[in-house]
């Protein structure tokens, strides 16, 4: 049914499937155009492209997901067709990953003062030299029995308002849009309803945020996403139409081990989305 998934993670960040495992799953589930969008890393892209030779009718879209700070909350920015071969981009992404490593270390230390004793070496092992994230810490906590699922670790300890949370210096959404465009990528805002979770009137706020980001260069919005309801999708679709942004989407699959995880092939944007993205790409 769904042929396109524009949001997927691998072991190069906090996904639990290697590029080849992910690609096999996506292909088996009917997908034919997939974007690899690891956090602060494009290390899985060449590997994915090489492996996809096994499936001549499968297209791999190079992508990235960057976390940004926005008014005490977080906005994630996807960059499609980014020039992942550029050395200066790789230097920047390396720095981002170093800052993740530092932050993860301090989270593990902080957790100790709350009697959560997980081994830093184990977290490193789980992250397997990919971009370290809180899901790796969560997995170490599951292994030691502190929580049943990674999700529970976020709810009790690692979430933004929880005791184990530590922030790290991040770009603003505008800076991340600039960065993605500098390397020929198309900036698309990820899972936008998370940003306005606590707002009384989310859609109105969101419209303002999106129209401001469009001035900087934002080209699209994730509309067909993960567990969004029909109403959420409808409302986001209206917003993107009004602002003339491209409605994108995907499963944001991590193979996280959380119950009821949405799997690749069960959500995604229509084919016109990809046509529009490619039209922009070809105009560069
Ligand atoms: P980090 O990159 O360290 O800030 O961690 C963010 C990642 O953690 C996201 O990309 C998700 O994969 C995961 N995550 C965030 N919030 C939750 C949650 N409430 N439950 C499970 N996973 C989450
Ligand atoms: Zn993630
Ligand atoms: Fe995200
Ligand atoms: Fe993601």
mmCIF file of C-alpha atoms and ligand atoms in Angstrom:
data_model
loop_
_atom_site.group_PDB
_atom_site.id
_atom_site.type_symbol
_atom_site.label_atom_id
_atom_site.label_comp_id
_atom_site.label_asym_id
_atom_site.label_seq_id
_atom_site.Cartn_x
_atom_site.Cartn_y
_atom_site.Cartn_z
ATOM 1 C CA UNK A 1 0.000 0.000 0.000
ATOM 2 C CA UNK A 2 2.553 2.568 1.067
ATOM 3 C CA UNK A 3 5.490 2.959 -1.268
ATOM 4 C CA UNK A 4 7.295 5.854 0.422
ATOM 5 C CA UNK A 5 8.787 6.293 3.887
ATOM 6 C CA UNK A 6 10.848 9.446 4.411
ATOM 7 C CA UNK A 7 11.865 8.972 8.044
ATOM 8 C CA UNK A 8 13.914 5.969 9.172
ATOM 9 C CA UNK A 9 16.722 5.343 11.666
ATOM 10 C CA UNK A 10 19.526 2.790 11.652
ATOM 11 C CA UNK A 11 22.257 1.649 14.032
ATOM 12 C CA UNK A 12 24.262 4.676 12.872
ATOM 13 C CA UNK A 13 22.119 6.634 15.316
ATOM 14 C CA UNK A 14 19.478 5.292 17.694
ATOM 15 C CA UNK A 15 17.840 2.724 15.429
ATOM 16 C CA UNK A 16 18.266 -0.935 16.290
ATOM 17 C CA UNK A 17 18.480 -2.297 12.735
ATOM 18 C CA UNK A 18 21.554 -2.000 10.538
ATOM 19 C CA UNK A 19 20.987 -0.406 7.119
ATOM 20 C CA UNK A 20 20.780 -3.839 5.452
ATOM 21 C CA UNK A 21 18.312 -5.190 8.017
ATOM 22 C CA UNK A 22 16.184 -2.057 7.706
ATOM 23 C CA UNK A 23 16.229 -2.185 3.912
ATOM 24 C CA UNK A 24 15.167 -5.841 3.850
ATOM 25 C CA UNK A 25 12.265 -5.041 6.170
ATOM 26 C CA UNK A 26 11.185 -1.974 4.193
ATOM 27 C CA UNK A 27 11.316 -3.812 0.873
ATOM 28 C CA UNK A 28 9.428 -6.813 2.225
ATOM 29 C CA UNK A 29 6.772 -4.444 3.556
ATOM 30 C CA UNK A 30 6.246 -2.987 0.085
ATOM 31 C CA UNK A 31 8.224 0.251 0.277
ATOM 32 C CA UNK A 32 10.103 1.365 -2.841
ATOM 33 C CA UNK A 33 11.400 4.841 -1.923
ATOM 34 C CA UNK A 34 12.965 5.268 1.513
ATOM 35 C CA UNK A 35 14.935 8.034 3.175
ATOM 36 C CA UNK A 36 17.606 7.143 5.717
ATOM 37 C CA UNK A 37 17.446 9.951 8.277
ATOM 38 C CA UNK A 38 19.766 9.208 11.168
ATOM 39 C CA UNK A 39 20.325 11.761 13.922
ATOM 40 C CA UNK A 40 23.435 13.851 13.187
ATOM 41 C CA UNK A 41 24.853 11.167 10.921
ATOM 42 C CA UNK A 42 24.907 10.187 7.270
ATOM 43 C CA UNK A 43 27.241 7.255 7.931
ATOM 44 C CA UNK A 44 24.566 4.724 6.975
ATOM 45 C CA UNK A 45 23.781 6.182 3.575
ATOM 46 C CA UNK A 46 26.497 4.792 1.328
ATOM 47 C CA UNK A 47 26.056 1.426 3.001
ATOM 48 C CA UNK A 48 22.306 1.615 2.294
ATOM 49 C CA UNK A 49 22.814 2.605 -1.329
ATOM 50 C CA UNK A 50 25.281 -0.236 -1.859
ATOM 51 C CA UNK A 51 23.014 -2.778 -0.208
ATOM 52 C CA UNK A 52 19.983 -1.578 -2.175
ATOM 53 C CA UNK A 53 21.617 -2.872 -5.384
ATOM 54 C CA UNK A 54 19.974 -6.100 -4.291
ATOM 55 C CA UNK A 55 16.620 -4.445 -5.075
ATOM 56 C CA UNK A 56 16.790 -2.623 -8.447
ATOM 57 C CA UNK A 57 13.378 -0.998 -7.909
ATOM 58 C CA UNK A 58 14.239 0.426 -4.493
ATOM 59 C CA UNK A 59 15.304 4.058 -4.195
ATOM 60 C CA UNK A 60 17.406 5.285 -1.258
ATOM 61 C CA UNK A 61 17.060 8.988 -0.503
ATOM 62 C CA UNK A 62 20.005 10.406 1.456
ATOM 63 C CA UNK A 63 18.751 12.194 4.544
ATOM 64 C CA UNK A 64 19.563 13.489 7.998
ATOM 65 C CA UNK A 65 17.687 14.506 11.154
ATOM 66 C CA UNK A 66 18.989 17.421 13.209
ATOM 67 C CA UNK A 67 17.730 18.360 16.683
ATOM 68 C CA UNK A 68 17.300 22.053 17.367
ATOM 69 C CA UNK A 69 16.363 24.247 20.329
ATOM 70 C CA UNK A 70 13.166 26.192 20.060
ATOM 71 C CA UNK A 71 11.698 28.203 22.928
ATOM 72 C CA UNK A 72 12.348 25.628 25.627
ATOM 73 C CA UNK A 73 11.246 22.801 23.372
ATOM 74 C CA UNK A 74 12.804 20.877 20.525
ATOM 75 C CA UNK A 75 12.250 21.022 16.806
ATOM 76 C CA UNK A 76 13.675 18.261 14.623
ATOM 77 C CA UNK A 77 14.653 19.122 11.084
ATOM 78 C CA UNK A 78 14.980 16.581 8.293
ATOM 79 C CA UNK A 79 17.219 17.247 5.314
ATOM 80 C CA UNK A 80 16.495 15.230 2.169
ATOM 81 C CA UNK A 81 19.000 14.685 -0.655
ATOM 82 C CA UNK A 82 21.730 16.278 1.461
ATOM 83 C CA UNK A 83 25.207 16.131 -0.062
ATOM 84 C CA UNK A 84 26.507 13.581 2.433
ATOM 85 C CA UNK A 85 29.814 13.246 0.596
ATOM 86 C CA UNK A 86 30.928 16.758 1.514
ATOM 87 C CA UNK A 87 33.880 16.690 3.935
ATOM 88 C CA UNK A 88 33.044 19.955 5.694
ATOM 89 C CA UNK A 89 29.524 18.689 6.400
ATOM 90 C CA UNK A 90 31.044 15.550 7.903
ATOM 91 C CA UNK A 91 33.231 17.670 10.188
ATOM 92 C CA UNK A 92 30.152 19.489 11.503
ATOM 93 C CA UNK A 93 28.253 16.251 12.039
ATOM 94 C CA UNK A 94 31.253 14.815 13.868
ATOM 95 C CA UNK A 95 31.177 17.766 16.246
ATOM 96 C CA UNK A 96 27.450 17.226 16.852
ATOM 97 C CA UNK A 97 28.114 13.593 17.668
ATOM 98 C CA UNK A 98 30.921 14.529 20.060
ATOM 99 C CA UNK A 99 28.549 16.811 21.920
ATOM 100 C CA UNK A 100 26.026 13.941 22.114
ATOM 101 C CA UNK A 101 28.723 11.721 23.592
ATOM 102 C CA UNK A 102 29.534 14.252 26.308
ATOM 103 C CA UNK A 103 25.932 14.791 27.172
ATOM 104 C CA UNK A 104 25.177 11.067 27.341
ATOM 105 C CA UNK A 105 28.093 10.605 29.742
ATOM 106 C CA UNK A 106 26.741 13.283 32.048
ATOM 107 C CA UNK A 107 23.250 11.779 31.925
ATOM 108 C CA UNK A 108 24.663 8.411 33.006
ATOM 109 C CA UNK A 109 26.519 10.167 35.856
ATOM 110 C CA UNK A 110 23.427 12.108 36.874
ATOM 111 C CA UNK A 111 21.326 8.952 36.961
ATOM 112 C CA UNK A 112 23.742 7.508 39.525
ATOM 113 C CA UNK A 113 22.657 10.133 42.040
ATOM 114 C CA UNK A 114 19.142 8.704 41.657
ATOM 115 C CA UNK A 115 20.401 5.159 42.258
ATOM 116 C CA UNK A 116 20.216 4.210 38.623
ATOM 117 C CA UNK A 117 23.535 2.541 38.025
ATOM 118 C CA UNK A 118 24.174 1.741 34.402
ATOM 119 C CA UNK A 119 27.587 1.256 32.885
ATOM 120 C CA UNK A 120 28.951 3.913 30.548
ATOM 121 C CA UNK A 121 30.792 1.214 28.645
ATOM 122 C CA UNK A 122 27.546 -0.622 28.071
ATOM 123 C CA UNK A 123 25.944 2.540 26.676
ATOM 124 C CA UNK A 124 28.896 2.905 24.314
ATOM 125 C CA UNK A 125 28.570 -0.724 23.288
ATOM 126 C CA UNK A 126 24.863 -0.330 22.561
ATOM 127 C CA UNK A 127 25.428 2.832 20.529
ATOM 128 C CA UNK A 128 28.066 0.933 18.549
ATOM 129 C CA UNK A 129 29.949 4.086 17.493
ATOM 130 C CA UNK A 130 26.816 5.653 16.050
ATOM 131 C CA UNK A 131 25.386 8.991 17.174
ATOM 132 C CA UNK A 132 24.655 8.403 20.877
ATOM 133 C CA UNK A 133 21.189 9.272 22.079
ATOM 134 C CA UNK A 134 18.942 8.852 25.068
ATOM 135 C CA UNK A 135 17.447 5.664 23.537
ATOM 136 C CA UNK A 136 20.810 3.952 24.075
ATOM 137 C CA UNK A 137 20.750 4.918 27.739
ATOM 138 C CA UNK A 138 17.127 3.784 27.919
ATOM 139 C CA UNK A 139 18.103 0.404 26.489
ATOM 140 C CA UNK A 140 20.839 -0.002 29.093
ATOM 141 C CA UNK A 141 18.223 0.751 31.756
ATOM 142 C CA UNK A 142 15.897 -1.896 30.311
ATOM 143 C CA UNK A 143 18.730 -4.432 30.367
ATOM 144 C CA UNK A 144 19.368 -3.786 34.043
ATOM 145 C CA UNK A 145 15.694 -3.998 34.878
ATOM 146 C CA UNK A 146 15.164 -0.383 35.931
ATOM 147 C CA UNK A 147 12.352 -0.075 33.391
ATOM 148 C CA UNK A 148 10.374 -2.478 31.251
ATOM 149 C CA UNK A 149 10.567 -0.560 27.952
ATOM 150 C CA UNK A 150 12.710 2.309 26.617
ATOM 151 C CA UNK A 151 9.588 4.462 26.559
ATOM 152 C CA UNK A 152 9.216 4.061 30.314
ATOM 153 C CA UNK A 153 12.784 5.330 30.807
ATOM 154 C CA UNK A 154 11.794 8.517 28.977
ATOM 155 C CA UNK A 155 8.593 8.919 30.973
ATOM 156 C CA UNK A 156 10.332 8.472 34.316
ATOM 157 C CA UNK A 157 13.899 9.708 33.843
ATOM 158 C CA UNK A 158 15.076 10.881 30.445
ATOM 159 C CA UNK A 159 12.271 13.079 29.125
ATOM 160 C CA UNK A 160 12.701 16.848 29.012
ATOM 161 C CA UNK A 161 10.924 17.414 32.343
ATOM 162 C CA UNK A 162 12.354 14.373 34.116
ATOM 163 C CA UNK A 163 15.175 14.038 36.645
ATOM 164 C CA UNK A 164 17.791 12.556 34.333
ATOM 165 C CA UNK A 165 17.445 15.141 31.596
ATOM 166 C CA UNK A 166 20.466 17.134 30.523
ATOM 167 C CA UNK A 167 20.376 19.477 27.560
ATOM 168 C CA UNK A 168 23.154 20.115 25.089
ATOM 169 C CA UNK A 169 23.948 23.119 22.951
ATOM 170 C CA UNK A 170 22.028 22.849 19.714
ATOM 171 C CA UNK A 171 21.420 24.889 16.594
ATOM 172 C CA UNK A 172 18.269 26.935 16.198
ATOM 173 C CA UNK A 173 15.756 25.698 13.596
ATOM 174 C CA UNK A 174 16.884 28.530 11.301
ATOM 175 C CA UNK A 175 20.544 27.507 11.609
ATOM 176 C CA UNK A 176 19.677 23.910 10.811
ATOM 177 C CA UNK A 177 17.699 24.988 7.734
ATOM 178 C CA UNK A 178 20.702 27.065 6.606
ATOM 179 C CA UNK A 179 23.035 24.115 7.187
ATOM 180 C CA UNK A 180 20.861 21.677 5.236
ATOM 181 C CA UNK A 181 20.507 24.147 2.344
ATOM 182 C CA UNK A 182 24.230 24.878 2.325
ATOM 183 C CA UNK A 183 24.760 21.201 1.521
ATOM 184 C CA UNK A 184 22.024 21.059 -1.139
ATOM 185 C CA UNK A 185 19.457 19.392 1.104
ATOM 186 C CA UNK A 186 15.737 20.106 1.319
ATOM 187 C CA UNK A 187 14.703 21.154 4.857
ATOM 188 C CA UNK A 188 11.498 19.587 6.182
ATOM 189 C CA UNK A 189 10.222 19.919 9.731
ATOM 190 C CA UNK A 190 9.762 16.570 11.523
ATOM 191 C CA UNK A 191 6.780 15.526 13.704
ATOM 192 C CA UNK A 192 5.554 19.113 14.205
ATOM 193 C CA UNK A 193 2.763 18.415 16.644
ATOM 194 C CA UNK A 194 5.309 17.456 19.317
ATOM 195 C CA UNK A 195 6.500 21.047 19.428
ATOM 196 C CA UNK A 196 3.141 22.407 20.406
ATOM 197 C CA UNK A 197 2.054 19.564 22.640
ATOM 198 C CA UNK A 198 1.526 21.903 25.557
ATOM 199 C CA UNK A 199 -0.047 24.730 23.678
ATOM 200 C CA UNK A 200 -3.753 25.532 24.101
ATOM 201 C CA UNK A 201 -4.148 26.334 20.483
ATOM 202 C CA UNK A 202 -1.515 24.265 18.732
ATOM 203 C CA UNK A 203 -2.486 24.768 15.135
ATOM 204 C CA UNK A 204 -2.480 28.538 15.293
ATOM 205 C CA UNK A 205 0.961 28.579 16.926
ATOM 206 C CA UNK A 206 2.224 26.018 14.491
ATOM 207 C CA UNK A 207 1.117 28.047 11.516
ATOM 208 C CA UNK A 208 3.081 31.014 12.770
ATOM 209 C CA UNK A 209 6.174 28.894 13.425
ATOM 210 C CA UNK A 210 5.966 27.255 10.012
ATOM 211 C CA UNK A 211 5.404 30.453 8.088
ATOM 212 C CA UNK A 212 8.403 32.024 9.836
ATOM 213 C CA UNK A 213 10.580 29.009 9.048
ATOM 214 C CA UNK A 214 9.404 29.089 5.441
ATOM 215 C CA UNK A 215 11.012 32.513 5.103
ATOM 216 C CA UNK A 216 14.337 30.907 6.082
ATOM 217 C CA UNK A 217 13.893 28.128 3.531
ATOM 218 C CA UNK A 218 11.687 25.409 5.005
ATOM 219 C CA UNK A 219 10.148 23.398 2.184
ATOM 220 C CA UNK A 220 7.987 20.779 3.844
ATOM 221 C CA UNK A 221 6.261 19.407 6.923
ATOM 222 C CA UNK A 222 5.844 15.875 8.186
ATOM 223 C CA UNK A 223 2.119 15.253 7.882
ATOM 224 C CA UNK A 224 1.780 11.489 7.424
ATOM 225 C CA UNK A 225 3.656 10.479 10.526
ATOM 226 C CA UNK A 226 4.010 7.477 12.781
ATOM 227 C CA UNK A 227 0.927 7.378 15.035
ATOM 228 C CA UNK A 228 -0.750 10.640 14.012
ATOM 229 C CA UNK A 229 -4.532 10.360 14.017
ATOM 230 C CA UNK A 230 -6.688 11.044 10.959
ATOM 231 C CA UNK A 231 -7.687 14.389 12.473
ATOM 232 C CA UNK A 232 -4.081 15.413 13.109
ATOM 233 C CA UNK A 233 -3.155 14.513 9.552
ATOM 234 C CA UNK A 234 -6.116 16.424 8.161
ATOM 235 C CA UNK A 235 -5.322 19.501 10.174
ATOM 236 C CA UNK A 236 -1.620 19.419 9.265
ATOM 237 C CA UNK A 237 -2.505 18.871 5.630
ATOM 238 C CA UNK A 238 -4.685 21.989 5.683
ATOM 239 C CA UNK A 239 -1.850 23.978 7.232
ATOM 240 C CA UNK A 240 0.683 22.845 4.629
ATOM 241 C CA UNK A 241 -1.760 23.665 1.819
ATOM 242 C CA UNK A 242 -2.371 27.116 3.223
ATOM 243 C CA UNK A 243 1.365 27.806 3.526
ATOM 244 C CA UNK A 244 2.304 26.063 0.286
ATOM 245 C CA UNK A 245 4.649 23.603 1.982
ATOM 246 C CA UNK A 246 5.134 19.984 0.855
ATOM 247 C CA UNK A 247 3.358 17.372 3.003
ATOM 248 C CA UNK A 248 5.976 14.706 3.805
ATOM 249 C CA UNK A 249 6.049 11.810 6.228
ATOM 250 C CA UNK A 250 7.256 8.452 7.395
ATOM 251 C CA UNK A 251 7.304 5.956 10.217
ATOM 252 C CA UNK A 252 10.338 7.293 12.160
ATOM 253 C CA UNK A 253 11.072 3.631 12.718
ATOM 254 C CA UNK A 254 13.752 2.748 15.280
ATOM 255 C CA UNK A 255 13.000 -0.930 16.031
ATOM 256 C CA UNK A 256 12.912 0.462 19.548
ATOM 257 C CA UNK A 257 11.419 -2.494 21.352
ATOM 258 C CA UNK A 258 8.558 -0.326 22.618
ATOM 259 C CA UNK A 259 5.109 -1.899 22.518
ATOM 260 C CA UNK A 260 2.902 -1.024 19.516
ATOM 261 C CA UNK A 261 5.732 0.507 17.515
ATOM 262 C CA UNK A 262 4.582 1.693 14.091
ATOM 263 C CA UNK A 263 6.426 -0.308 11.450
ATOM 264 C CA UNK A 264 7.694 0.830 8.029
ATOM 265 C CA UNK A 265 5.126 0.341 5.292
ATOM 266 C CA UNK A 266 2.121 1.321 7.391
ATOM 267 C CA UNK A 267 2.357 5.090 6.974
ATOM 268 C CA UNK A 268 3.757 7.475 4.398
ATOM 269 C CA UNK A 269 3.148 10.318 1.967
ATOM 270 C CA UNK A 270 1.696 10.023 -1.549
ATOM 271 C CA UNK A 271 3.921 9.760 -4.626
ATOM 272 C CA UNK A 272 3.309 13.447 -5.494
ATOM 273 C CA UNK A 273 5.358 14.360 -2.424
ATOM 274 C CA UNK A 274 8.448 12.783 -3.891
ATOM 275 C CA UNK A 275 7.781 14.373 -7.278
ATOM 276 C CA UNK A 276 7.631 17.807 -5.614
ATOM 277 C CA UNK A 277 10.789 17.195 -3.573
ATOM 278 C CA UNK A 278 12.683 16.107 -6.681
ATOM 279 C CA UNK A 279 11.493 19.145 -8.595
ATOM 280 C CA UNK A 280 13.055 21.352 -5.922
ATOM 281 C CA UNK A 281 16.207 19.241 -5.890
ATOM 282 C CA UNK A 282 16.543 19.533 -9.663
ATOM 283 C CA UNK A 283 16.216 23.319 -9.472
ATOM 284 C CA UNK A 284 19.421 23.636 -7.383
HETATM 285 P P1 LIG B 1 18.243 12.413 21.889
HETATM 286 O O1 LIG B 1 18.661 12.379 20.453
HETATM 287 O O2 LIG B 1 19.269 11.896 22.813
HETATM 288 O O3 LIG B 1 17.725 13.770 22.308
HETATM 289 O O4 LIG B 1 16.995 11.427 22.002
HETATM 290 C C1 LIG B 1 15.880 11.661 21.193
HETATM 291 C C2 LIG B 1 15.337 10.352 20.653
HETATM 292 O O5 LIG B 1 14.781 9.619 21.713
HETATM 293 C C3 LIG B 1 14.196 10.518 19.662
HETATM 294 O O6 LIG B 1 14.657 10.640 18.361
HETATM 295 C C4 LIG B 1 13.422 9.237 19.843
HETATM 296 O O7 LIG B 1 14.049 8.210 19.133
HETATM 297 C C5 LIG B 1 13.603 8.939 21.314
HETATM 298 N N1 LIG B 1 12.500 9.429 22.170
HETATM 299 C C6 LIG B 1 12.203 10.710 22.479
HETATM 300 N N2 LIG B 1 11.156 10.771 23.320
HETATM 301 C C7 LIG B 1 10.785 9.488 23.551
HETATM 302 C C8 LIG B 1 9.766 8.881 24.347
HETATM 303 N N3 LIG B 1 8.927 9.604 25.080
HETATM 304 N N4 LIG B 1 9.685 7.533 24.346
HETATM 305 C C9 LIG B 1 10.540 6.790 23.620
HETATM 306 N N5 LIG B 1 11.522 7.311 22.859
HETATM 307 C C10 LIG B 1 11.646 8.631 22.821
HETATM 308 ZN ZN1 LIG B 2 15.638 8.797 17.326
HETATM 309 FE FE1 LIG B 3 12.737 13.257 15.672
HETATM 310 FE FE1 LIG B 4 13.514 10.490 13.896
#
